[in-house]
Each structure stands twice: as C-alpha cells, then as structure tokens.
Short mmCIF file of C-alpha atoms in Angstrom, two decimals:
data_model
loop_
_atom_site.label_atom_id
_atom_site.label_comp_id
_atom_site.label_asym_id
_atom_site.label_seq_id
_atom_site.Cartn_x
_atom_site.Cartn_y
_atom_site.Cartn_z
CA UNK A 1 66.51 -24.77 -79.88
CA UNK A 2 69.59 -24.45 -81.82
CA UNK A 3 70.46 -25.66 -85.21
CA UNK A 4 73.72 -26.22 -87.07
CA UNK A 5 74.29 -24.58 -90.31
CA UNK A 6 73.98 -27.26 -93.03
CA UNK A 7 77.26 -26.79 -94.75
CA UNK A 8 76.30 -29.21 -97.45
CA UNK A 9 73.47 -26.96 -98.40
CA UNK A 10 75.73 -23.97 -98.89
CA UNK A 11 76.11 -22.74 -102.43
CA UNK A 12 79.41 -24.14 -103.66
CA UNK A 13 81.49 -21.29 -104.65
CA UNK A 14 83.70 -21.97 -107.72
CA UNK A 15 86.77 -20.93 -105.70
CA UNK A 16 87.10 -21.24 -101.90
CA UNK A 17 85.99 -18.11 -100.30
CA UNK A 18 84.14 -16.43 -97.56
CA UNK A 19 80.50 -17.79 -97.60
CA UNK A 20 79.17 -14.47 -96.39
CA UNK A 21 81.03 -11.98 -98.50
CA UNK A 22 83.04 -13.89 -101.17
CA UNK A 23 86.36 -12.75 -99.76
CA UNK A 24 88.93 -15.37 -100.88
CA UNK A 25 90.90 -14.76 -97.53
CA UNK A 26 88.70 -16.82 -95.10
CA UNK A 27 89.98 -18.22 -91.73
CA UNK A 28 91.07 -21.80 -91.84
CA UNK A 29 90.09 -24.44 -89.44
CA UNK A 30 86.40 -23.79 -89.01
CA UNK A 31 83.28 -25.69 -90.32
CA UNK A 32 82.30 -22.82 -92.28
CA UNK A 33 84.48 -20.62 -94.61
CA UNK A 34 84.34 -16.98 -93.29
CA UNK A 35 86.71 -14.11 -93.56
CA UNK A 36 87.81 -12.73 -90.26
CA UNK A 37 85.64 -9.59 -90.53
CA UNK A 38 82.48 -11.79 -91.24
CA UNK A 39 83.40 -14.30 -88.60
CA UNK A 40 83.74 -11.52 -86.08
CA UNK A 41 80.40 -9.74 -87.13
CA UNK A 42 78.57 -13.16 -87.01
CA UNK A 43 80.01 -13.93 -83.45
CA UNK A 44 78.52 -10.77 -82.48
CA UNK A 45 75.23 -11.54 -84.38
CA UNK A 46 73.03 -8.48 -83.64
CA UNK A 47 70.44 -8.81 -80.95
CA UNK A 48 67.35 -6.72 -82.10
CA UNK A 49 66.34 -3.71 -80.24
CA UNK A 50 62.92 -5.02 -79.18
CA UNK A 51 64.82 -8.06 -77.59
CA UNK A 52 67.24 -5.68 -75.83
CA UNK A 53 64.29 -3.82 -74.58
CA UNK A 54 62.62 -7.01 -73.53
CA UNK A 55 65.72 -8.14 -71.68
CA UNK A 56 66.18 -4.75 -70.03
CA UNK A 57 62.50 -4.95 -68.91
CA UNK A 58 63.34 -8.37 -67.34
CA UNK A 59 66.54 -7.06 -65.74
CA UNK A 60 64.65 -3.97 -64.15
CA UNK A 61 62.01 -6.48 -62.82
CA UNK A 62 64.84 -8.67 -61.50
CA UNK A 63 66.47 -5.69 -59.66
CA UNK A 64 63.09 -4.59 -58.16
CA UNK A 65 62.58 -8.20 -57.12
CA UNK A 66 65.85 -8.47 -55.59
CA UNK A 67 65.33 -5.04 -53.76
CA UNK A 68 62.05 -6.30 -52.41
CA UNK A 69 63.00 -9.88 -51.50
CA UNK A 70 65.14 -9.31 -48.34
CA UNK A 71 62.36 -7.76 -46.74
CA UNK A 72 59.74 -10.46 -47.95
CA UNK A 73 62.27 -13.07 -46.84
CA UNK A 74 62.48 -11.70 -43.33
CA UNK A 75 58.78 -11.70 -42.97
CA UNK A 76 58.47 -15.23 -44.44
CA UNK A 77 61.07 -16.53 -42.10
CA UNK A 78 59.40 -14.87 -39.11
CA UNK A 79 55.88 -16.31 -40.39
CA UNK A 80 57.39 -19.82 -40.75
CA UNK A 81 58.95 -19.57 -37.19
CA UNK A 82 55.62 -18.35 -35.99
CA UNK A 83 53.85 -21.34 -37.47
CA UNK A 84 56.40 -23.71 -35.81
CA UNK A 85 55.88 -22.11 -32.40
CA UNK A 86 52.08 -22.31 -32.88
CA UNK A 87 52.34 -25.99 -33.36
CA UNK A 88 54.47 -26.25 -30.16
CA UNK A 89 51.91 -24.01 -28.26
CA UNK A 90 54.52 -21.42 -27.69
CA UNK A 91 52.40 -18.38 -28.16
CA UNK A 92 54.62 -16.02 -26.65
CA UNK A 93 57.35 -16.59 -29.09
CA UNK A 94 54.90 -16.80 -31.88
CA UNK A 95 53.51 -13.36 -31.19
CA UNK A 96 57.09 -11.99 -31.15
CA UNK A 97 57.86 -13.37 -34.52
CA UNK A 98 54.42 -12.24 -35.85
CA UNK A 99 55.13 -8.68 -34.59
CA UNK A 100 58.19 -8.67 -36.89
CA UNK A 101 56.32 -9.92 -39.87
CA UNK A 102 53.40 -7.67 -39.56
CA UNK A 103 55.77 -4.46 -39.54
CA UNK A 104 56.88 -5.64 -42.96
CA UNK A 105 53.61 -7.11 -44.43
CA UNK A 106 50.79 -5.36 -42.36
CA UNK A 107 48.07 -6.42 -44.87
CA UNK A 108 48.85 -10.15 -44.90
CA UNK A 109 45.68 -12.15 -43.89
CA UNK A 110 47.85 -15.12 -43.21
CA UNK A 111 50.02 -13.16 -40.58
CA UNK A 112 46.85 -11.46 -39.16
CA UNK A 113 45.13 -14.78 -38.65
CA UNK A 114 48.11 -16.35 -36.79
CA UNK A 115 48.54 -13.03 -34.80
CA UNK A 116 44.88 -13.43 -33.75
CA UNK A 117 45.50 -16.99 -32.51
CA UNK A 118 48.75 -16.10 -30.71
CA UNK A 119 47.29 -12.99 -29.08
CA UNK A 120 44.20 -14.81 -27.97
CA UNK A 121 46.35 -17.48 -26.11
CA UNK A 122 48.40 -14.81 -24.59
CA UNK A 123 45.19 -13.13 -23.30
CA UNK A 124 46.27 -9.97 -25.40
CA UNK A 125 42.54 -9.27 -26.22
CA UNK A 126 43.33 -5.82 -27.62
CA UNK A 127 45.52 -7.24 -30.34
CA UNK A 128 43.04 -10.21 -30.70
CA UNK A 129 40.20 -7.73 -31.33
CA UNK A 130 42.34 -5.66 -33.66
CA UNK A 131 43.31 -8.68 -35.84
CA UNK A 132 39.75 -9.91 -35.86
CA UNK A 133 38.28 -6.76 -36.95
CA UNK A 134 40.70 -6.74 -39.86
CA UNK A 135 39.72 -10.37 -40.74
CA UNK A 136 36.02 -9.82 -40.79
CA UNK A 137 34.45 -10.52 -44.22
CA UNK A 138 37.55 -11.86 -45.79
CA UNK A 139 37.66 -15.20 -47.58
CA UNK A 140 40.06 -18.00 -46.19
CA UNK A 141 41.56 -20.76 -48.42
CA UNK A 142 42.96 -22.33 -45.40
CA UNK A 143 40.02 -24.18 -43.91
CA UNK A 144 41.94 -25.47 -40.82
CA UNK A 145 43.03 -21.96 -39.89
CA UNK A 146 39.42 -20.57 -40.51
CA UNK A 147 38.22 -23.48 -38.19
CA UNK A 148 40.69 -22.35 -35.48
CA UNK A 149 39.71 -18.81 -35.49
CA UNK A 150 35.95 -19.76 -35.43
CA UNK A 151 36.63 -21.94 -32.37
CA UNK A 152 38.26 -18.96 -30.74
CA UNK A 153 35.60 -16.65 -31.48
CA UNK A 154 33.30 -18.81 -29.57
CA UNK A 155 35.44 -18.48 -26.43
CA UNK A 156 36.35 -14.79 -27.11
CA UNK A 157 32.89 -13.45 -26.09
CA UNK A 158 33.79 -14.36 -22.39
CA UNK A 159 36.41 -11.67 -22.57
CA UNK A 160 34.40 -8.72 -23.77
CA UNK A 161 31.92 -6.72 -21.91
CA UNK A 162 28.15 -7.06 -23.23
CA UNK A 163 26.22 -3.99 -24.15
CA UNK A 164 24.18 -4.53 -20.87
CA UNK A 165 27.11 -4.55 -18.74
CA UNK A 166 28.34 -1.32 -20.44
CA UNK A 167 24.96 0.27 -19.98
CA UNK A 168 24.98 -0.64 -16.17
CA UNK A 169 28.49 0.73 -15.89
CA UNK A 170 27.39 4.05 -17.33
CA UNK A 171 24.32 4.04 -15.00
CA UNK A 172 26.34 3.51 -11.93
CA UNK A 173 29.13 6.00 -11.73
CA UNK A 174 30.43 4.93 -8.48
CA UNK A 175 30.48 1.15 -9.42
CA UNK A 176 27.79 -1.44 -10.06
CA UNK A 177 26.36 -2.50 -6.65
CA UNK A 178 26.72 -6.17 -5.84
CA UNK A 179 23.16 -6.91 -5.68
CA UNK A 180 22.66 -5.57 -9.35
CA UNK A 181 25.57 -7.81 -10.16
CA UNK A 182 23.98 -10.88 -8.51
CA UNK A 183 20.65 -10.16 -10.07
CA UNK A 184 22.13 -9.93 -13.49
CA UNK A 185 24.29 -12.93 -13.15
CA UNK A 186 21.35 -14.86 -12.13
CA UNK A 187 19.48 -13.95 -15.13
CA UNK A 188 22.45 -14.22 -17.52
CA UNK A 189 24.55 -17.13 -16.29
CA UNK A 190 26.19 -17.47 -19.63
CA UNK A 191 27.59 -13.94 -19.45
CA UNK A 192 31.10 -14.88 -18.20
CA UNK A 193 32.56 -11.44 -18.67
CA UNK A 194 30.02 -9.93 -16.24
CA UNK A 195 30.84 -12.72 -13.74
CA UNK A 196 34.47 -11.92 -14.06
CA UNK A 197 33.83 -8.12 -13.56
CA UNK A 198 31.88 -8.83 -10.39
CA UNK A 199 34.74 -11.25 -9.21
CA UNK A 200 37.28 -8.44 -9.91
CA UNK A 201 35.15 -6.08 -7.77
CA UNK A 202 35.06 -8.42 -4.98
CA UNK A 203 38.73 -9.11 -5.25
CA UNK A 204 39.55 -5.33 -5.30
CA UNK A 205 37.96 -5.31 -1.99
CA UNK A 206 40.23 -7.86 -0.83
CA UNK A 207 37.45 -10.39 -0.25
CA UNK A 208 39.57 -13.20 -1.66
CA UNK A 209 37.46 -16.16 -0.48
CA UNK A 210 34.34 -14.77 -2.31
CA UNK A 211 36.31 -13.88 -5.30
CA UNK A 212 37.62 -17.43 -5.48
CA UNK A 213 34.30 -19.03 -5.27
CA UNK A 214 32.97 -16.57 -8.09
CA UNK A 215 36.00 -17.34 -10.19
CA UNK A 216 35.59 -21.11 -9.60
CA UNK A 217 31.97 -20.70 -11.12
CA UNK A 218 33.50 -19.07 -14.37
CA UNK A 219 36.23 -21.84 -14.58
CA UNK A 220 33.39 -24.58 -14.22
CA UNK A 221 31.81 -23.16 -17.47
CA UNK A 222 35.01 -21.97 -19.31
CA UNK A 223 38.06 -24.00 -17.86
CA UNK A 224 40.30 -21.98 -20.26
CA UNK A 225 39.43 -18.52 -19.09
CA UNK A 226 42.85 -17.04 -18.78
CA UNK A 227 41.86 -13.97 -16.70
CA UNK A 228 39.70 -15.97 -14.25
CA UNK A 229 42.50 -18.57 -13.75
CA UNK A 230 45.09 -15.80 -13.38
CA UNK A 231 42.94 -13.85 -10.81
CA UNK A 232 42.15 -17.15 -9.07
CA UNK A 233 45.85 -17.95 -8.65
CA UNK A 234 46.39 -14.56 -6.90
CA UNK A 235 43.25 -15.13 -4.81
CA UNK A 236 44.45 -18.40 -3.74
CA UNK A 237 47.94 -17.11 -2.86
CA UNK A 238 46.41 -14.30 -0.74
CA UNK A 239 44.33 -17.10 0.98
CA UNK A 240 47.44 -18.98 1.63
CA UNK A 241 46.58 -21.82 -0.59
CA UNK A 242 50.01 -21.81 -2.30
CA UNK A 243 49.80 -25.18 -3.91
CA UNK A 244 46.29 -24.42 -5.41
CA UNK A 245 47.70 -20.99 -6.68
CA UNK A 246 50.54 -23.00 -8.57
CA UNK A 247 47.92 -25.37 -9.75
CA UNK A 248 45.89 -22.58 -11.45
CA UNK A 249 49.16 -21.19 -13.04
CA UNK A 250 50.03 -24.75 -14.20
CA UNK A 251 46.78 -25.01 -16.01
CA UNK A 252 47.42 -21.94 -17.81
CA UNK A 253 51.00 -22.96 -18.51
CA UNK A 254 49.72 -26.40 -19.87
CA UNK A 255 47.86 -24.58 -22.72
CA UNK A 256 50.56 -22.01 -23.28
CA UNK A 257 53.98 -22.56 -21.71
CA UNK A 258 54.82 -18.98 -22.48
CA UNK A 259 51.64 -17.52 -20.85
CA UNK A 260 53.28 -14.36 -19.23
CA UNK A 261 50.35 -13.85 -16.72
CA UNK A 262 50.78 -17.39 -15.49
CA UNK A 263 54.53 -17.34 -15.30
CA UNK A 264 54.51 -14.03 -13.44
CA UNK A 265 51.99 -15.21 -10.91
CA UNK A 266 53.56 -18.58 -10.36
CA UNK A 267 56.85 -16.63 -9.75
CA UNK A 268 55.22 -14.64 -7.02
CA UNK A 269 53.78 -17.83 -5.53
CA UNK A 270 57.15 -19.58 -5.64
CA UNK A 271 58.57 -16.45 -3.89
CA UNK A 272 56.12 -16.68 -1.23
CA UNK A 273 56.98 -20.50 -0.81
CA UNK A 274 60.48 -19.40 -0.18
CA UNK A 275 61.78 -20.61 -3.50
CA UNK A 276 63.39 -17.24 -4.14
CA UNK A 277 65.88 -18.52 -7.03
CA UNK A 278 62.97 -20.37 -8.90
CA UNK A 279 60.70 -17.35 -8.50
CA UNK A 280 63.42 -15.06 -9.74
CA UNK A 281 64.32 -17.13 -12.86
CA UNK A 282 60.50 -17.47 -13.81
CA UNK A 283 60.04 -13.79 -13.50
CA UNK A 284 63.12 -13.09 -15.73
CA UNK A 285 61.69 -15.57 -18.21
CA UNK A 286 58.29 -13.72 -18.18
CA UNK A 287 60.26 -10.60 -18.76
CA UNK A 288 62.26 -11.92 -21.78
CA UNK A 289 58.90 -12.86 -23.46
CA UNK A 290 57.10 -9.76 -22.65
CA UNK A 291 58.93 -6.55 -21.34
CA UNK A 292 55.80 -4.50 -21.32
CA UNK A 293 53.75 -6.58 -18.85
CA UNK A 294 53.81 -4.14 -15.70
CA UNK A 295 52.56 -6.88 -13.33
CA UNK A 296 55.71 -8.78 -14.04
CA UNK A 297 58.07 -5.77 -13.56
CA UNK A 298 56.64 -5.57 -9.91
CA UNK A 299 57.17 -9.34 -9.57
CA UNK A 300 60.77 -9.02 -10.73
CA UNK A 301 61.36 -6.14 -8.28
CA UNK A 302 59.99 -8.33 -5.50
CA UNK A 303 62.20 -11.38 -6.81
CA UNK A 304 65.23 -9.24 -6.91
CA UNK A 305 64.58 -7.83 -3.57
CA UNK A 306 64.07 -11.33 -1.96
CA UNK A 307 67.19 -12.57 -3.73
CA UNK A 308 69.09 -9.40 -2.27
CA UNK A 309 69.99 -8.18 -5.68
CA UNK A 310 69.40 -4.64 -4.65
CA UNK A 311 71.14 -2.98 -7.70
CA UNK A 312 68.65 -4.56 -10.23
CA UNK A 313 65.65 -4.02 -7.79
CA UNK A 314 66.49 -0.18 -7.43
CA UNK A 315 66.78 0.04 -11.25
CA UNK A 316 63.26 -1.24 -11.75
CA UNK A 317 62.12 1.12 -8.81
CA UNK A 318 63.67 4.10 -10.43
CA UNK A 319 62.24 3.37 -13.71
CA UNK A 320 58.78 3.04 -12.17
CA UNK A 321 59.06 6.56 -10.72
CA UNK A 322 59.27 7.76 -14.38
CA UNK A 323 56.37 5.72 -15.56
CA UNK A 324 53.02 6.49 -14.05
CA UNK A 325 51.20 3.40 -15.40
CA UNK A 326 54.00 1.24 -13.95
CA UNK A 327 54.03 2.94 -10.65
CA UNK A 328 50.53 1.76 -10.01
CA UNK A 329 51.48 -1.80 -10.42
CA UNK A 330 54.50 -1.32 -8.19
CA UNK A 331 52.68 -0.05 -5.15
CA UNK A 332 52.37 -3.61 -3.49
CA UNK A 333 55.99 -4.30 -4.38
CA UNK A 334 57.18 -0.95 -2.98
CA UNK A 335 55.24 -1.54 0.30
CA UNK A 336 56.93 -4.88 0.60
CA UNK A 337 60.48 -3.60 -0.11
CA UNK A 338 60.06 -0.44 2.29
CA UNK A 339 58.84 -2.93 5.07
CA UNK A 340 55.21 -1.57 5.05
CA UNK A 341 53.81 -4.80 4.25
CA UNK A 342 54.84 -8.33 4.93
CA UNK A 343 55.19 -10.50 1.80
CA UNK B 1 44.16 -31.74 -71.13
CA UNK B 2 45.98 -31.37 -74.59
CA UNK B 3 46.93 -27.90 -75.71
CA UNK B 4 48.86 -27.45 -78.80
CA UNK B 5 52.47 -26.66 -78.27
CA UNK B 6 52.47 -23.42 -80.31
CA UNK B 7 49.69 -21.95 -78.15
CA UNK B 8 51.62 -22.79 -74.94
CA UNK B 9 54.81 -21.22 -76.49
CA UNK B 10 52.85 -18.06 -77.28
CA UNK B 11 51.24 -17.85 -73.94
CA UNK B 12 54.62 -18.26 -72.24
CA UNK B 13 56.68 -16.33 -74.99
CA UNK B 14 58.99 -14.74 -72.58
CA UNK B 15 60.45 -18.11 -71.77
CA UNK B 16 60.95 -18.86 -75.38
CA UNK B 17 62.75 -15.47 -76.03
CA UNK B 18 65.13 -16.05 -73.08
CA UNK B 19 65.78 -19.53 -74.06
CA UNK B 20 66.91 -18.51 -77.66
CA UNK B 21 68.71 -15.51 -76.27
CA UNK B 22 70.53 -17.71 -73.99
CA UNK B 23 71.71 -20.00 -76.89
CA UNK B 24 72.96 -16.86 -78.77
CA UNK B 25 74.85 -15.46 -75.85
CA UNK B 26 76.48 -18.94 -75.08
CA UNK B 27 77.45 -18.80 -78.82
CA UNK B 28 78.85 -15.39 -78.43
CA UNK B 29 80.71 -16.48 -75.14
CA UNK B 30 82.38 -19.38 -76.97
CA UNK B 31 83.05 -17.27 -80.33
CA UNK B 32 80.67 -19.37 -82.51
CA UNK B 33 79.22 -17.40 -85.62
CA UNK B 34 75.47 -17.16 -85.62
CA UNK B 35 73.72 -17.20 -88.86
CA UNK B 36 70.10 -16.73 -87.80
CA UNK B 37 68.06 -16.27 -84.72
CA UNK B 38 64.25 -16.63 -84.39
CA UNK B 39 63.36 -15.54 -80.94
CA UNK B 40 59.52 -16.41 -81.19
CA UNK B 41 57.27 -17.52 -84.00
CA UNK B 42 53.97 -19.45 -84.55
CA UNK B 43 55.19 -22.98 -85.35
CA UNK B 44 57.32 -25.76 -84.18
CA UNK B 45 59.97 -25.01 -83.14
CA UNK B 46 58.69 -21.68 -81.39
CA UNK B 47 62.26 -20.27 -81.83
CA UNK B 48 65.63 -21.42 -82.85
CA UNK B 49 69.28 -20.20 -83.29
CA UNK B 50 71.22 -21.21 -86.44
CA UNK B 51 74.95 -21.35 -85.71
CA UNK B 52 78.07 -22.91 -87.12
CA UNK B 53 79.08 -26.53 -86.02
CA UNK B 54 81.26 -26.28 -83.10
CA UNK B 55 84.49 -28.07 -83.02
CA UNK B 56 84.76 -28.08 -79.28
CA UNK B 57 82.52 -30.77 -77.93
CA UNK B 58 82.22 -29.08 -74.46
CA UNK B 59 81.31 -25.90 -75.92
CA UNK B 60 78.69 -27.47 -78.21
CA UNK B 61 77.24 -29.07 -75.10
CA UNK B 62 77.32 -25.93 -73.07
CA UNK B 63 75.55 -24.12 -76.02
CA UNK B 64 72.94 -26.77 -76.12
CA UNK B 65 72.18 -26.80 -72.29
CA UNK B 66 72.93 -23.15 -71.56
CA UNK B 67 69.35 -22.16 -71.51
CA UNK B 68 68.55 -24.75 -68.93
CA UNK B 69 70.77 -22.86 -66.46
CA UNK B 70 69.96 -19.29 -67.60
CA UNK B 71 66.19 -19.95 -67.71
CA UNK B 72 66.20 -21.74 -64.24
CA UNK B 73 68.23 -19.04 -62.59
CA UNK B 74 66.30 -16.08 -64.13
CA UNK B 75 62.92 -17.66 -63.47
CA UNK B 76 63.87 -18.33 -59.83
CA UNK B 77 65.12 -14.74 -59.53
CA UNK B 78 62.09 -13.05 -61.02
CA UNK B 79 59.63 -15.03 -59.04
CA UNK B 80 61.47 -14.76 -55.87
CA UNK B 81 59.82 -11.76 -54.21
CA UNK B 82 56.46 -12.34 -55.62
CA UNK B 83 56.08 -16.12 -54.63
CA UNK B 84 56.24 -15.20 -50.83
CA UNK B 85 53.49 -12.50 -50.86
CA UNK B 86 51.39 -14.79 -53.05
CA UNK B 87 51.67 -18.12 -51.38
CA UNK B 88 53.01 -17.41 -47.95
CA UNK B 89 51.36 -14.09 -47.06
CA UNK B 90 48.15 -14.39 -48.98
CA UNK B 91 48.67 -10.77 -49.85
CA UNK B 92 49.63 -10.18 -53.47
CA UNK B 93 49.94 -7.12 -55.22
CA UNK B 94 49.22 -6.88 -59.18
CA UNK B 95 52.97 -6.75 -59.93
CA UNK B 96 53.35 -10.11 -58.01
CA UNK B 97 50.99 -11.76 -60.58
CA UNK B 98 53.12 -10.35 -63.35
CA UNK B 99 56.44 -11.75 -61.83
CA UNK B 100 55.04 -14.95 -61.05
CA UNK B 101 53.71 -15.40 -64.75
CA UNK B 102 57.25 -14.21 -66.00
CA UNK B 103 59.15 -16.44 -63.56
CA UNK B 104 57.16 -19.63 -64.33
CA UNK B 105 57.13 -18.77 -68.14
CA UNK B 106 61.00 -18.27 -68.14
CA UNK B 107 61.62 -21.34 -65.89
CA UNK B 108 59.28 -23.85 -67.69
CA UNK B 109 61.38 -23.18 -71.10
CA UNK B 110 64.48 -24.07 -69.31
CA UNK B 111 64.47 -27.64 -70.76
CA UNK B 112 66.62 -28.07 -73.97
CA UNK B 113 64.67 -29.19 -76.86
CA UNK B 114 65.00 -32.38 -78.79
CA UNK B 115 66.65 -30.12 -81.51
CA UNK B 116 69.39 -29.34 -78.98
CA UNK B 117 69.58 -33.12 -78.03
CA UNK B 118 70.22 -33.92 -81.61
CA UNK B 119 72.98 -31.56 -81.86
CA UNK B 120 74.70 -33.02 -78.90
CA UNK B 121 74.02 -36.54 -80.27
CA UNK B 122 75.89 -35.53 -83.57
CA UNK B 123 78.91 -34.97 -81.52
CA UNK B 124 78.84 -37.89 -79.42
CA UNK B 125 78.41 -40.25 -82.48
CA UNK B 126 81.88 -39.11 -83.72
CA UNK B 127 84.77 -41.47 -82.90
CA UNK B 128 87.18 -38.73 -81.86
CA UNK B 129 84.75 -37.58 -79.12
CA UNK B 130 86.45 -37.96 -75.71
CA UNK B 131 85.19 -40.42 -73.07
CA UNK B 132 84.35 -37.66 -70.40
CA UNK B 133 82.21 -35.81 -73.13
CA UNK B 134 80.28 -39.06 -73.85
CA UNK B 135 79.89 -39.87 -70.18
CA UNK B 136 78.29 -36.52 -69.37
CA UNK B 137 76.71 -36.31 -72.88
CA UNK B 138 74.50 -39.42 -73.05
CA UNK B 139 72.76 -38.96 -69.67
CA UNK B 140 72.24 -35.25 -70.67
CA UNK B 141 70.57 -36.41 -74.05
CA UNK B 142 68.59 -38.89 -71.99
CA UNK B 143 67.32 -36.27 -69.52
CA UNK B 144 66.50 -34.04 -72.48
CA UNK B 145 64.35 -36.76 -74.07
CA UNK B 146 62.77 -37.64 -70.70
CA UNK B 147 61.95 -33.99 -70.32
CA UNK B 148 60.50 -33.66 -73.78
CA UNK B 149 58.27 -36.89 -73.07
CA UNK B 150 57.31 -35.46 -69.70
CA UNK B 151 56.14 -32.16 -71.34
CA UNK B 152 53.02 -34.17 -72.63
CA UNK B 153 52.17 -34.32 -68.89
CA UNK B 154 53.01 -30.71 -68.10
CA UNK B 155 56.43 -31.64 -66.60
CA UNK B 156 57.84 -28.26 -68.14
CA UNK B 157 55.01 -26.34 -66.30
CA UNK B 158 55.51 -28.40 -63.12
CA UNK B 159 59.17 -27.56 -63.20
CA UNK B 160 58.53 -23.84 -63.87
CA UNK B 161 56.15 -23.57 -60.90
CA UNK B 162 58.55 -25.58 -58.76
CA UNK B 163 61.51 -23.19 -59.57
CA UNK B 164 59.44 -20.15 -59.38
CA UNK B 165 57.25 -20.89 -56.32
CA UNK B 166 58.67 -24.03 -54.60
CA UNK B 167 62.32 -22.67 -54.49
CA UNK B 168 61.58 -19.40 -52.45
CA UNK B 169 59.32 -21.50 -49.86
CA UNK B 170 62.01 -24.14 -49.62
CA UNK B 171 64.67 -21.60 -48.93
CA UNK B 172 62.37 -20.02 -46.08
CA UNK B 173 61.58 -23.32 -44.75
CA UNK B 174 65.43 -24.24 -44.60
CA UNK B 175 66.30 -20.91 -42.97
CA UNK B 176 63.51 -20.54 -40.54
#
C-alpha cells in the first residue's frame, strides 16, 4: 500500500520553508516544500539493512533457481513429451524421452513409473525390473498411474523365471531335458515363462513346428506376450508361413507401433517376401528407435545386402567383428551374405 | 474459511515486504520523495509507503501498480525451478518447499491494495487529468477493487499459486 502525504496536516511554517529542515530555499513546483538536499535524500529514502539482506537472500534464491531451472525444464519437457507418446502408444519414443529425463532427475517417482510402463511395452524387462524395484513401497498420488502399474505387474510374471525353473536350471547343467519340461508344464500350466523357455529350447534345435505349437499355447493364455509373439513370427517365417509371420508382428505393432523386435522381425519377413525396399526401411526405422538391438543390426545388414547397398552392409559387418556380442547375432546374416546359407 | 487478514499477511510476510519495497523503488525511479516506509507490521494495512503527491499521473499510476508487476515476476521466477520437481516429478527437495512458499507468498501480494486504488482515484477525479490516463485508470481501479473483493474468496492465494505453480507447467506444456 502507498499513501500520500497529507499536506494539509503539515505544520504551517510562519514563513514558507523546507518542511524537513526549515531551509527557506525550497524547490518550487512540487506538492511538498522541500529544499534540494532534503528532496534528494527523501527520494533516496534509506532502505533498512534487514530489508537489504532480505532482498539479497531473495536474489540469491532467484539466481539458484535460474541456474537450476534449465535442467529441470529439459527434464519436464522430456517427461511431458513422454506422457504424450504414452497416450499414443508410441512406447519407443516414450522410453527415449524418459531416458533423457532420468539422467537429470534420477529419483523422480513419476519418471520411474512412466519408464516402467514404456520399458514393459518395449519388452525391455531389465529396465522394467529396475524401475519396479525402485517403486516398491512408494506411495502414489496418481491413482490411474498406480492402476496401470498394477495391471502390468500381473502380466510381468510371465517374463520372469520362477524359483523352480531356476532350481531346475541349476540341477541340469547341460540343459533341462524335454521330459522334465513337459512334466513341469503339465503340473504348472500357469507358468508361461517356463513354457516360453521350453519353446526356446525347441526353437534352438530348429524344430520350428513344435516351437510354433508351444508358443501358440502361451499366446492362447496371454495374447500380449511379446517374446512369444516375436519368436512365433520367426518360427512361422522359418516354416515358410510368411503371412502368418507378418500377422504375429502386426499383433505386437498394434499394441506398440514402435515395438523394435516386431519391426525387425517383420522387416526380415518382408525381405523374405522379396519386398527389399520395405524391409530395409522398416529395419532402418527400428535402428532409429533402438540402435542397441543387435538382432536388428543383423536384419539391417541383410536388408542392405539384398538391396545391394554393400558399403553400408560392410560397415555393419566390420563393426560386428569388433563387438563380440553383436558377432553372435550376425552369424546367420554372415552366412547368407557369404552364400553359405540361402535366405 | 475466514482467517483474519493480518494473520495471512504475517504468514506470507515476504510478499508484503516485496510489495512495499516495490512501491519504494518505483518512487525512487520516478524521483518522488518518500516520507515513511513500513515494510511489515501487525495491523491493517500490513505495510505502507508514505510519499509526496505525484504530479505526473502516469508516474502515480505506475507507483500504485508497480508491485503487481514486480511481485508477479519475482514470484514466478523464485518458484520456477521448484514447481517442476514438486508437481511434475514428484521429487521435491526441502529447498523446493521454501521456494514454493516464497514464490506463492510474493505472487499473492501482487494485487494493489484499495489504498493504492484510492490514490489513483484521487488523480482521475481531477479535471486536468488527460483522457488516456482516465481510459487506463478506471479499469485499473475496477480491477483492483475486484481483486480486493476476490481476496475474501482466496483469489489472491489462487493468483499466487497460478503464478508460482501454474506458469512453469504451462510453459512446459507449450514447449513440449
């Protein structure tokens, strides 16, 4: 609030003079008679030390605030974009944005919760598990977010090995025998991870027909099982059921149009169908979403090879020679490229 | 819920101090002598600045509404980095609570008081006051009184929260 000086209340000096010091030489043309010196000193009416200190403290806080804000803004913008991607089911883009936000605010419950959702749909179960471990026991104000996380938890058990399976794995050093798997699955039909592990074993023995049947059983119980659908898309491709292979990928892509595993597998099926350009563009898209997915590096090498883009193909092959983990995934592509295997 | 004004002023004293300091600094800027400044006290008004009657009507209006600009900008800037960890990330640090309290306190005291409105009113009543000053001045007075009336319904607090919390989230939503 501000108030005017009530000039009527001023003591009337016998002779016109400065109201402050009585100096007869006051400055004309103002509401209050003040000499030049008093006018100047009142214009610069002193600010008490405690107010100055208070102001300085606020300025310091402001500076701290402004130094901190760009980082927080970057994280908040990334989180907002991630939330928008989540609504559009673009979980690949969502996870990319959340990674940026988590670097700046690693302890944010909100970012961790969204990261759990995105990584689950991207079948990145390592990140999902990591995020869920951080969220355990925490209170949630956002009931909708909590409901979504609880829903995912119900499905997540299908992606982790049970204690029994782990014990069996330890017991059989050279791999769990088929009969043991079959017996266990008969007794525990709800244990989809063990069924998936058995289907993988059969798949690795190149028994694609049986693997396809086992995977179909899993998908009957959990139609969203990303790993089962992904493996079934490969099994169907190997069985020459190319349309069915594409259908498996499309099921995954319907739930997450940026599901890198589905994009990469579909790219291979398209290549097998002779749609080389479509296959290449899909593999490139998958690479843009996740450059660390080795299976797609091999798909990309195949796509470049079939599109006669040898320079790009050789660059991937050269890189694979320096990366032992990637080399394993490149074996099939390498055999196709060198003519040892027919694609 | 009714809480006496002096209690609210005491609880949000940083805003009162900034408000009065803004009046004083605008007086200094327009070279207007100041006779007394009360930054905070128990009473109504919680603070005031006693200054010479200003001949320039624009200057007088600026001195009256100056705190609105200063308190709003300062409140928003102080709360800016704290609003996001608290309301977007759900991950506030103790300093964030302090910054939000300060930001809301400062911003909620942005509204000029009815005393400030009366000050402008005195100017507008005068015949020699130019038309542009009147065109701007009357709505300003109206808004000040509306704000004063609204403070019975916590409009000042709502404004403080909107500036301190809503603004950063709005900026993020627009940029993202």
